[in-house]
PDB file of C-alpha atoms in Angstrom:
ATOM      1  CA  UNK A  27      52.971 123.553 130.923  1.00 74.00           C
ATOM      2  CA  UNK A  28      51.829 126.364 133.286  1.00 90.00           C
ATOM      3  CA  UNK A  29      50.539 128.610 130.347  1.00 94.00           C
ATOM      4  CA  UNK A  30      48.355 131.834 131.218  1.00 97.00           C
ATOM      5  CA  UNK A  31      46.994 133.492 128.922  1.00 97.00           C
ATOM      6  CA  UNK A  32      45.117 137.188 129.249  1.00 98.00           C
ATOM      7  CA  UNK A  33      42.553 138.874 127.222  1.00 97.00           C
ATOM      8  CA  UNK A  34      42.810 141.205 125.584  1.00 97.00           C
ATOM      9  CA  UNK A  35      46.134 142.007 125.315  1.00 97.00           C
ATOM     10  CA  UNK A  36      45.233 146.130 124.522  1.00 97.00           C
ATOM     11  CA  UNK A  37      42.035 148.309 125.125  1.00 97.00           C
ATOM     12  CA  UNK A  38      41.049 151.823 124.415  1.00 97.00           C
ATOM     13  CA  UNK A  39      38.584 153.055 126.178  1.00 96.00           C
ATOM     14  CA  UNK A  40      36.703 156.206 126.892  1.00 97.00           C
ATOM     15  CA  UNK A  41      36.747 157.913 130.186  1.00 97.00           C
ATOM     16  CA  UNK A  42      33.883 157.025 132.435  1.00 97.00           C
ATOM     17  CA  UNK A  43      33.172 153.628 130.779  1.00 97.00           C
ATOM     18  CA  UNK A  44      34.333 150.144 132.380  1.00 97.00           C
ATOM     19  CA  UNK A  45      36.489 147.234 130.907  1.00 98.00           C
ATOM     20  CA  UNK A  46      37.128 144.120 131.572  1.00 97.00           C
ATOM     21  CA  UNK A  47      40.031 141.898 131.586  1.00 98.00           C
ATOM     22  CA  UNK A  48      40.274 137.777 131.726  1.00 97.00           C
ATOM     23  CA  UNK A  49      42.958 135.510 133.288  1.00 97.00           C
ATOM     24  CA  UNK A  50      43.160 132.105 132.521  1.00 96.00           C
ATOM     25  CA  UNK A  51      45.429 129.180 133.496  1.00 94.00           C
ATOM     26  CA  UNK A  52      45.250 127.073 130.184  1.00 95.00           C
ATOM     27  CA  UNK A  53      46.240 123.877 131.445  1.00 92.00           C
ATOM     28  CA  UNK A  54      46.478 123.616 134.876  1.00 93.00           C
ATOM     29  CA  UNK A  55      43.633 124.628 137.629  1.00 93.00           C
ATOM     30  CA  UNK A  56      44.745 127.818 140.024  1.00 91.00           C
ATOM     31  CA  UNK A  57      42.975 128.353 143.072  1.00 91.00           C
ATOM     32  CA  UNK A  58      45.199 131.417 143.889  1.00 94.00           C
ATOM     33  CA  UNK A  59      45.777 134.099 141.126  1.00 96.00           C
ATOM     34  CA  UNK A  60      46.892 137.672 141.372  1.00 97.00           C
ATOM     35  CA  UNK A  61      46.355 140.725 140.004  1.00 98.00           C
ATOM     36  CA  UNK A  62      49.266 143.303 139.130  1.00 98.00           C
ATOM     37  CA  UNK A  63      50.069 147.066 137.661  1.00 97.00           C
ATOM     38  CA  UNK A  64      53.139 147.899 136.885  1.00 97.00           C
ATOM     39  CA  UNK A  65      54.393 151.468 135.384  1.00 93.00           C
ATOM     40  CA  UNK A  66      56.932 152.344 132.923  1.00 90.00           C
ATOM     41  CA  UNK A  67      60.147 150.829 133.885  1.00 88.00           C
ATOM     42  CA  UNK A  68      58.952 149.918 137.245  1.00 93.00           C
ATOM     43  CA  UNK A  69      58.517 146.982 138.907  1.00 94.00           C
ATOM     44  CA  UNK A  70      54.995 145.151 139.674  1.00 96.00           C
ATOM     45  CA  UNK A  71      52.675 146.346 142.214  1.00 96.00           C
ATOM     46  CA  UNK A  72      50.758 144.462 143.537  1.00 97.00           C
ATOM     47  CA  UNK A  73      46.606 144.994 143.638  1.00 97.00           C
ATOM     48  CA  UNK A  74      44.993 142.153 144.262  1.00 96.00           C
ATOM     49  CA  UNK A  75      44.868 138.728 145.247  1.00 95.00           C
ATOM     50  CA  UNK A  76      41.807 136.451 143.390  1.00 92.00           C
ATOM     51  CA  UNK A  77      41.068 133.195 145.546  1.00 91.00           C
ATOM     52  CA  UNK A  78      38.442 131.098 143.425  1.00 88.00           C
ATOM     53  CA  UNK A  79      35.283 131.276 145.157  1.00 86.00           C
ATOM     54  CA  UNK A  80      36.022 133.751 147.808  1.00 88.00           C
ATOM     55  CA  UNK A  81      36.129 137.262 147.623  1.00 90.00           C
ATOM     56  CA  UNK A  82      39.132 138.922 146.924  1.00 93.00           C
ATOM     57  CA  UNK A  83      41.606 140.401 149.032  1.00 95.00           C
ATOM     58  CA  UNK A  84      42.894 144.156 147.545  1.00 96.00           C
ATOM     59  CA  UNK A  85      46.423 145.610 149.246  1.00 96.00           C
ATOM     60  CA  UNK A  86      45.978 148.979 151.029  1.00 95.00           C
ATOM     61  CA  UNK A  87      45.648 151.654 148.652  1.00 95.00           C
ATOM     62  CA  UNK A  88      44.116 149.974 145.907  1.00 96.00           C
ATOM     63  CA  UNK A  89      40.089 150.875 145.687  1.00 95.00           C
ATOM     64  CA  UNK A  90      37.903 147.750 145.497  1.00 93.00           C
ATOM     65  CA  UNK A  91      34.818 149.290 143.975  1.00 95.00           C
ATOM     66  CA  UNK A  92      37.055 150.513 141.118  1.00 96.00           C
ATOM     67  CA  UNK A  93      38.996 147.586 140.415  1.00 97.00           C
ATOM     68  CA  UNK A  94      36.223 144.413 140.520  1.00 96.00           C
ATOM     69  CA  UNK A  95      37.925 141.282 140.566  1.00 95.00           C
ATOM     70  CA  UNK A  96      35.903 137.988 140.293  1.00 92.00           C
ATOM     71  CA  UNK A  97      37.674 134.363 140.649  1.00 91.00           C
ATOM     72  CA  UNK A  98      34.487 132.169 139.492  1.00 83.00           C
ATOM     73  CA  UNK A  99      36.259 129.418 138.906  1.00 91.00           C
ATOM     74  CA  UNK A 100      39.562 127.606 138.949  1.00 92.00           C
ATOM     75  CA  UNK A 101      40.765 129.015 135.393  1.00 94.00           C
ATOM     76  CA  UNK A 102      39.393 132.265 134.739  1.00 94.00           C
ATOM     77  CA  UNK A 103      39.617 135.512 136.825  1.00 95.00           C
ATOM     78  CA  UNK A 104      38.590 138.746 135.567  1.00 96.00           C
ATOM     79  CA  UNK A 105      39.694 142.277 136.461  1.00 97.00           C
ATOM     80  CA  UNK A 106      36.950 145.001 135.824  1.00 97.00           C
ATOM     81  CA  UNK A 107      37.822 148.458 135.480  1.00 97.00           C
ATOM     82  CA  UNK A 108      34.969 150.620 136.479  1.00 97.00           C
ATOM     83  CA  UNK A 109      34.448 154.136 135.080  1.00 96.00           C
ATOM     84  CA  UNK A 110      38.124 154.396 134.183  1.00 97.00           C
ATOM     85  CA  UNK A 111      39.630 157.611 134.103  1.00 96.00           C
ATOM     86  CA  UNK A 112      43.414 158.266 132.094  1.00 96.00           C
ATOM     87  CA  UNK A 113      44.595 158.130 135.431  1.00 96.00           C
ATOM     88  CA  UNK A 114      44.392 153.969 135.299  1.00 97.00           C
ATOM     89  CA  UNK A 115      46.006 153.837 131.755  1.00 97.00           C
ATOM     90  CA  UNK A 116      48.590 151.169 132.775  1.00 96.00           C
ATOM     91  CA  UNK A 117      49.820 147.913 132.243  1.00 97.00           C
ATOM     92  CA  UNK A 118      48.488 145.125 133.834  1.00 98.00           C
ATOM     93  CA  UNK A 119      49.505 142.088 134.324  1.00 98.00           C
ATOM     94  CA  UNK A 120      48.238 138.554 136.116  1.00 97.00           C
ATOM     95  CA  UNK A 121      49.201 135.093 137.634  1.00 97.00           C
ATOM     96  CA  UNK A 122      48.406 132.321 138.492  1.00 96.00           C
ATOM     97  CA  UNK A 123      50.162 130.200 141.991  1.00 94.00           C
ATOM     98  CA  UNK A 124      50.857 126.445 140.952  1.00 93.00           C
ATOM     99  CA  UNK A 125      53.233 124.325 143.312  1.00 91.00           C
ATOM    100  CA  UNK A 126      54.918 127.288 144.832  1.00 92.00           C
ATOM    101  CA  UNK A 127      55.150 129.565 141.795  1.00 95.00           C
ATOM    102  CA  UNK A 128      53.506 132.206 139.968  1.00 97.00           C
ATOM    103  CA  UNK A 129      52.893 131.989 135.719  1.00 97.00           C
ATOM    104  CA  UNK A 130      52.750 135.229 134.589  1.00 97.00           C
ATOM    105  CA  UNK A 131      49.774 136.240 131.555  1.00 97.00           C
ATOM    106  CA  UNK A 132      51.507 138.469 129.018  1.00 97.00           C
ATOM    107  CA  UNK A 133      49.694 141.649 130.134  1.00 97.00           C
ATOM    108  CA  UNK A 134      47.279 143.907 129.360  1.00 98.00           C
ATOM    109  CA  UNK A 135      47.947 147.488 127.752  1.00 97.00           C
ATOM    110  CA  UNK A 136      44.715 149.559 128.994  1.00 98.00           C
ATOM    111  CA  UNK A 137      44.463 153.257 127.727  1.00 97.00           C
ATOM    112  CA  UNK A 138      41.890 155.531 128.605  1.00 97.00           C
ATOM    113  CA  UNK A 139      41.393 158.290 126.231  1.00 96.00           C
TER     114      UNK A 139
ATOM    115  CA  UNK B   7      58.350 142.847 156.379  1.00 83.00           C
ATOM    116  CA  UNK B   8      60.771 141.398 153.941  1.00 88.00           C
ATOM    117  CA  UNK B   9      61.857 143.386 151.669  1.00 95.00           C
ATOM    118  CA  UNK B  10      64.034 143.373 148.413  1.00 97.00           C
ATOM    119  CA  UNK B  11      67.129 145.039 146.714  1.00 98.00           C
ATOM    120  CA  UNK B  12      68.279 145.557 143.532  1.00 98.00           C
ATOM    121  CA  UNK B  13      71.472 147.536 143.473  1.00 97.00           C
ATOM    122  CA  UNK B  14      72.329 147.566 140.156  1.00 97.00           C
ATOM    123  CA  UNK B  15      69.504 149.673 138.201  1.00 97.00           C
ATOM    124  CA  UNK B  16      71.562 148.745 134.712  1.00 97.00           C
ATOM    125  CA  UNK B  17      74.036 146.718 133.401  1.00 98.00           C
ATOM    126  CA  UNK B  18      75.433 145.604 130.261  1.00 98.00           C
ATOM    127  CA  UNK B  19      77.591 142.930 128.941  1.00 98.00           C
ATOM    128  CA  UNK B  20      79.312 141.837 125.725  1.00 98.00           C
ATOM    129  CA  UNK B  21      77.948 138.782 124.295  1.00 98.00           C
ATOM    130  CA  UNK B  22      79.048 135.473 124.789  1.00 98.00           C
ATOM    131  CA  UNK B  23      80.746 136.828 128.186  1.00 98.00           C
ATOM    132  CA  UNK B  24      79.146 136.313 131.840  1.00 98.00           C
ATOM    133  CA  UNK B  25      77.265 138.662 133.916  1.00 98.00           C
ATOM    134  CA  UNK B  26      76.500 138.004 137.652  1.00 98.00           C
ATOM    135  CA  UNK B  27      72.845 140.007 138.881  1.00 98.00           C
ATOM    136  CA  UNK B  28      72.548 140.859 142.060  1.00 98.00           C
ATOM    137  CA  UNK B  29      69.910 140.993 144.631  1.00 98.00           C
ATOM    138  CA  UNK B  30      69.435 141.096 148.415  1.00 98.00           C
ATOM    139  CA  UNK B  31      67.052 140.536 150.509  1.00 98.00           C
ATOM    140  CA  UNK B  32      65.589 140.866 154.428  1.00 96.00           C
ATOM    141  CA  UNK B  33      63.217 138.279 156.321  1.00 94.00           C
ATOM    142  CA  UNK B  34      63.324 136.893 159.539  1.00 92.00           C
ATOM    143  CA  UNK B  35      61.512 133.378 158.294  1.00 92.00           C
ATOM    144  CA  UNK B  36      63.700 130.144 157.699  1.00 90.00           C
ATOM    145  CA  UNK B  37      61.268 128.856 154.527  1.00 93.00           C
ATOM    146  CA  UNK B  38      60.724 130.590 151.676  1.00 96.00           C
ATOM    147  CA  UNK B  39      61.314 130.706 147.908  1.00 97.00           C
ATOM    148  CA  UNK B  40      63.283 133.150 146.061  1.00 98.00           C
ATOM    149  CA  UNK B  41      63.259 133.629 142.346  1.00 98.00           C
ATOM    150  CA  UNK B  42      64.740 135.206 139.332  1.00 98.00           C
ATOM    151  CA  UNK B  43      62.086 136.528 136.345  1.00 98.00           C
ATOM    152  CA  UNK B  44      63.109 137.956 132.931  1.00 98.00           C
ATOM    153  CA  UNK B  45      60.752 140.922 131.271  1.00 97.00           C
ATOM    154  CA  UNK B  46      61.794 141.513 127.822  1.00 96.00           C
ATOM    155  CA  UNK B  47      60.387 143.888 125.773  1.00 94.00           C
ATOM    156  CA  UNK B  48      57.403 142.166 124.919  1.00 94.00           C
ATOM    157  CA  UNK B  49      56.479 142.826 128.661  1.00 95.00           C
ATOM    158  CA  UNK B  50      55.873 138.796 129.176  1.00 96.00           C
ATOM    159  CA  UNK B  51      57.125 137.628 132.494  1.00 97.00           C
ATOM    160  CA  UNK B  52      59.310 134.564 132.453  1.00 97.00           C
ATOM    161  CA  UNK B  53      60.218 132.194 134.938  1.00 97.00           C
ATOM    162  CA  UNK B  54      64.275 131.898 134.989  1.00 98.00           C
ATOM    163  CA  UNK B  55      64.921 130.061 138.082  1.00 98.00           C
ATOM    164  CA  UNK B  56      63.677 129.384 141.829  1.00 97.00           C
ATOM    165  CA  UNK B  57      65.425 128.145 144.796  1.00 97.00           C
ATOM    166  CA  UNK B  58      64.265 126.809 147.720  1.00 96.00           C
ATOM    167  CA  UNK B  59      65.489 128.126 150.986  1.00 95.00           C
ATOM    168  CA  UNK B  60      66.219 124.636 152.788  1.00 94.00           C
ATOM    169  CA  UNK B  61      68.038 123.451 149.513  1.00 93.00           C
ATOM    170  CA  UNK B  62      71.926 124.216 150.071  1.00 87.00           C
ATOM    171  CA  UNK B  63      72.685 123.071 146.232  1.00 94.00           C
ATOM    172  CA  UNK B  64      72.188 126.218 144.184  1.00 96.00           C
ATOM    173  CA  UNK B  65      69.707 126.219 141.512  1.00 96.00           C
ATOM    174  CA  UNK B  66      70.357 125.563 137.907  1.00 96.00           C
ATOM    175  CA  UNK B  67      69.026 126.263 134.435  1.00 95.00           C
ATOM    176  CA  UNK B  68      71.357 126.089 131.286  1.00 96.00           C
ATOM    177  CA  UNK B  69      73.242 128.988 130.992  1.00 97.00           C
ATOM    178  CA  UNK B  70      71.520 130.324 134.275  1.00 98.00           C
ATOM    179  CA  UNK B  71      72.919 129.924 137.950  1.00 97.00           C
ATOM    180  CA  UNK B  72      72.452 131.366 140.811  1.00 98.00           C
ATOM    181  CA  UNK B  73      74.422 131.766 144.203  1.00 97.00           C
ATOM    182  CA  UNK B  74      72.416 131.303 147.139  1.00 97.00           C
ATOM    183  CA  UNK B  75      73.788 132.774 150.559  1.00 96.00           C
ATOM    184  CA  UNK B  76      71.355 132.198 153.076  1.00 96.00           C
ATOM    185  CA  UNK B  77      73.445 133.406 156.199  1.00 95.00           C
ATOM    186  CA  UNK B  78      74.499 136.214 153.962  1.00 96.00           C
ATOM    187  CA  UNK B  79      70.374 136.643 152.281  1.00 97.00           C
ATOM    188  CA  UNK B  80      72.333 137.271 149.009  1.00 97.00           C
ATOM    189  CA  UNK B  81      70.559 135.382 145.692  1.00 98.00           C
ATOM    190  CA  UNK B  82      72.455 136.849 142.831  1.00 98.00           C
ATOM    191  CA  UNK B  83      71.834 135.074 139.574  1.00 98.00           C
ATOM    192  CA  UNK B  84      75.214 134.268 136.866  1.00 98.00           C
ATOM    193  CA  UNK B  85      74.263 134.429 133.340  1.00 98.00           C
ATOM    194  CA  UNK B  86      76.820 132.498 131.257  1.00 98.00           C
ATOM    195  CA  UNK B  87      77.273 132.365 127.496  1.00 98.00           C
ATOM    196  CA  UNK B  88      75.601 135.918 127.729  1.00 98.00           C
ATOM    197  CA  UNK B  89      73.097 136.056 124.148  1.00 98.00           C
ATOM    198  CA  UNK B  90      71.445 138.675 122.460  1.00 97.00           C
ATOM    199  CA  UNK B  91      68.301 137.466 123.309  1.00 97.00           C
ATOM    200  CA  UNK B  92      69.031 137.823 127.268  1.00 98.00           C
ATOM    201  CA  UNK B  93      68.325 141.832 127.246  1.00 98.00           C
ATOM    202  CA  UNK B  94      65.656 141.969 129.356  1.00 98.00           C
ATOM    203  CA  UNK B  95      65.053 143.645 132.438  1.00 98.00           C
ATOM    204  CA  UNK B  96      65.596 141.007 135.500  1.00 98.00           C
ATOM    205  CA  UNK B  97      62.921 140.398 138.707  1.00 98.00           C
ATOM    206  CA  UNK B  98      64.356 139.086 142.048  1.00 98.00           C
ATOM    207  CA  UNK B  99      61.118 137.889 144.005  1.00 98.00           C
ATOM    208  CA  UNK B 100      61.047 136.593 147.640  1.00 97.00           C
ATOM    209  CA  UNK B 101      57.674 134.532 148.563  1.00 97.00           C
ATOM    210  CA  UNK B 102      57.149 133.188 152.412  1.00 93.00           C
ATOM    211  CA  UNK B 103      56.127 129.411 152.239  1.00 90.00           C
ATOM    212  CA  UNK B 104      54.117 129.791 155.319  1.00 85.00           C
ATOM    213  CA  UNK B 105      50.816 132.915 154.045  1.00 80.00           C
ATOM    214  CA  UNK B 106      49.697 134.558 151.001  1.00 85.00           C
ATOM    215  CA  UNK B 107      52.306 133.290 148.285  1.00 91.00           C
ATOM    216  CA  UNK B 108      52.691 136.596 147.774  1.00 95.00           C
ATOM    217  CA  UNK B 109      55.416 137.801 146.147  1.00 97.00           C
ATOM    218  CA  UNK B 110      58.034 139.988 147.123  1.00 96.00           C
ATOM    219  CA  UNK B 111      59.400 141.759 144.181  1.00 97.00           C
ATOM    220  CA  UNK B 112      63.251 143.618 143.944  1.00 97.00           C
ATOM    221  CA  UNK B 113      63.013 146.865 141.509  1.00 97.00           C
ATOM    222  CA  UNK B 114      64.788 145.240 138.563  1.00 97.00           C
ATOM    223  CA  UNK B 115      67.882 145.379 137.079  1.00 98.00           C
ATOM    224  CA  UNK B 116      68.135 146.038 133.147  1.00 98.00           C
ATOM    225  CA  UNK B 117      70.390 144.078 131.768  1.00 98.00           C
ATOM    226  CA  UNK B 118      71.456 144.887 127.873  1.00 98.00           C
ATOM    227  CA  UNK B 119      73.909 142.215 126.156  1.00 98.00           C
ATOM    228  CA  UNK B 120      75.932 144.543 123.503  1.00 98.00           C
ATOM    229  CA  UNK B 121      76.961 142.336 119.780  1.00 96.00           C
TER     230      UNK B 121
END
């Protein structure tokens, strides 16, 4: 149980365009998911957190009209990437909260060429 | 603000033998959850084990234990039986009951078990 799965798994992309990446919480409902980065050996940052039907709350730093997150429903968030630049090549990575725990998807390699 | 420490950046350990992770960590609440993840290499976040903060009876899984010190806010995790398949590196996370359910994430240790 508690299986979350993310698409796609890797992008390429070209400067200046936008991508788009889904959660979903396969078979359980999430009200609560989250939306992470995390570098090269690092741990995970922290961007976002996706509350189904409300808008979503970003932590400092992190620019909202870059990074469009949209919770339209209790198993599927997506994470939009607007004119990327190399800058956001990264790893991300999502979750979902279920009875006082967070399922992890396996992440998403983005590259911006 | 709570916060989270990972002392130990790397270890390693033969297999089959026992490796204790360790992790700190800093809030002034009396609920909370803390947890232990596992990252391999494939980058795929895995649940290891969570403990409640009003349980006194450490947590449990297999060859995974941890020792809870709430006076001391020490939540190291023991790896027994220590398999190939355990290299990874290791997440201690601290989430509040009471708010976001955000977590609080340590910086990792990464743990290599040597054949």
């Amino acid at each position: 149980g508690a299986v979350v799965s993310q698409h796609p798994s890797r992008v390429i992309c070209k400067s200046g365009t936008s991508v788009k990446i889904e959660c979903r919480s396969l078979d359980f409902q999430a009200t609560t998911m989250f939306w992470y980065r995390q570098f090269p050996k690092k741990s995970l940052m922290l961007m976002a957190t996706s509350n189904e039907g409300s808008k979503a709350t970003y932590e400092q730093g992190v620019e909202k009209d870059k990074f469009l997150i949209n919770h339209a429903s209790l198993t599927l968030s997506t994470l939009t990437v607007t004119s990327a630049h190399p800058e956001d090549s990264s790893f991300y990575i999502c979750s979902c909260f279920l009875g006082g725990t967070q399922y992890f998807g396996p992440g998403t390699r983005l590259t911006v060429l | 603000a709570q916060t989270v420490t990972q002392s130990q950046p790397e270890m390693s350990v033969q297999e089959a033998e026992t490796v204790t992770l360790s992790c700190t960590y800093d809030t002034s609440e009396n609920n909370y959850y803390l947890f232990w993840y596992k990252q391999p290499p494939s980058r795929q976040m895995i649940l290891v084990i969570r403990q409640e903060a009003y349980k006194q009876q450490n947590a449990t899984e297999n060859r995974f234990s941890v020792n809870f010190q709430k006076a001391a806010k020490s939540f190291s995790l023991k790896i027994s039986d220590s398999q190939l398949g355990d290299t990874a590196m290791y997440f201690c996370a601290f989430m509040s009951t009471s708010g976001t359910y955000k977590y609080i994430f340590g910086t990792g240790t990464r743990l290599k078990v040597l054949a």
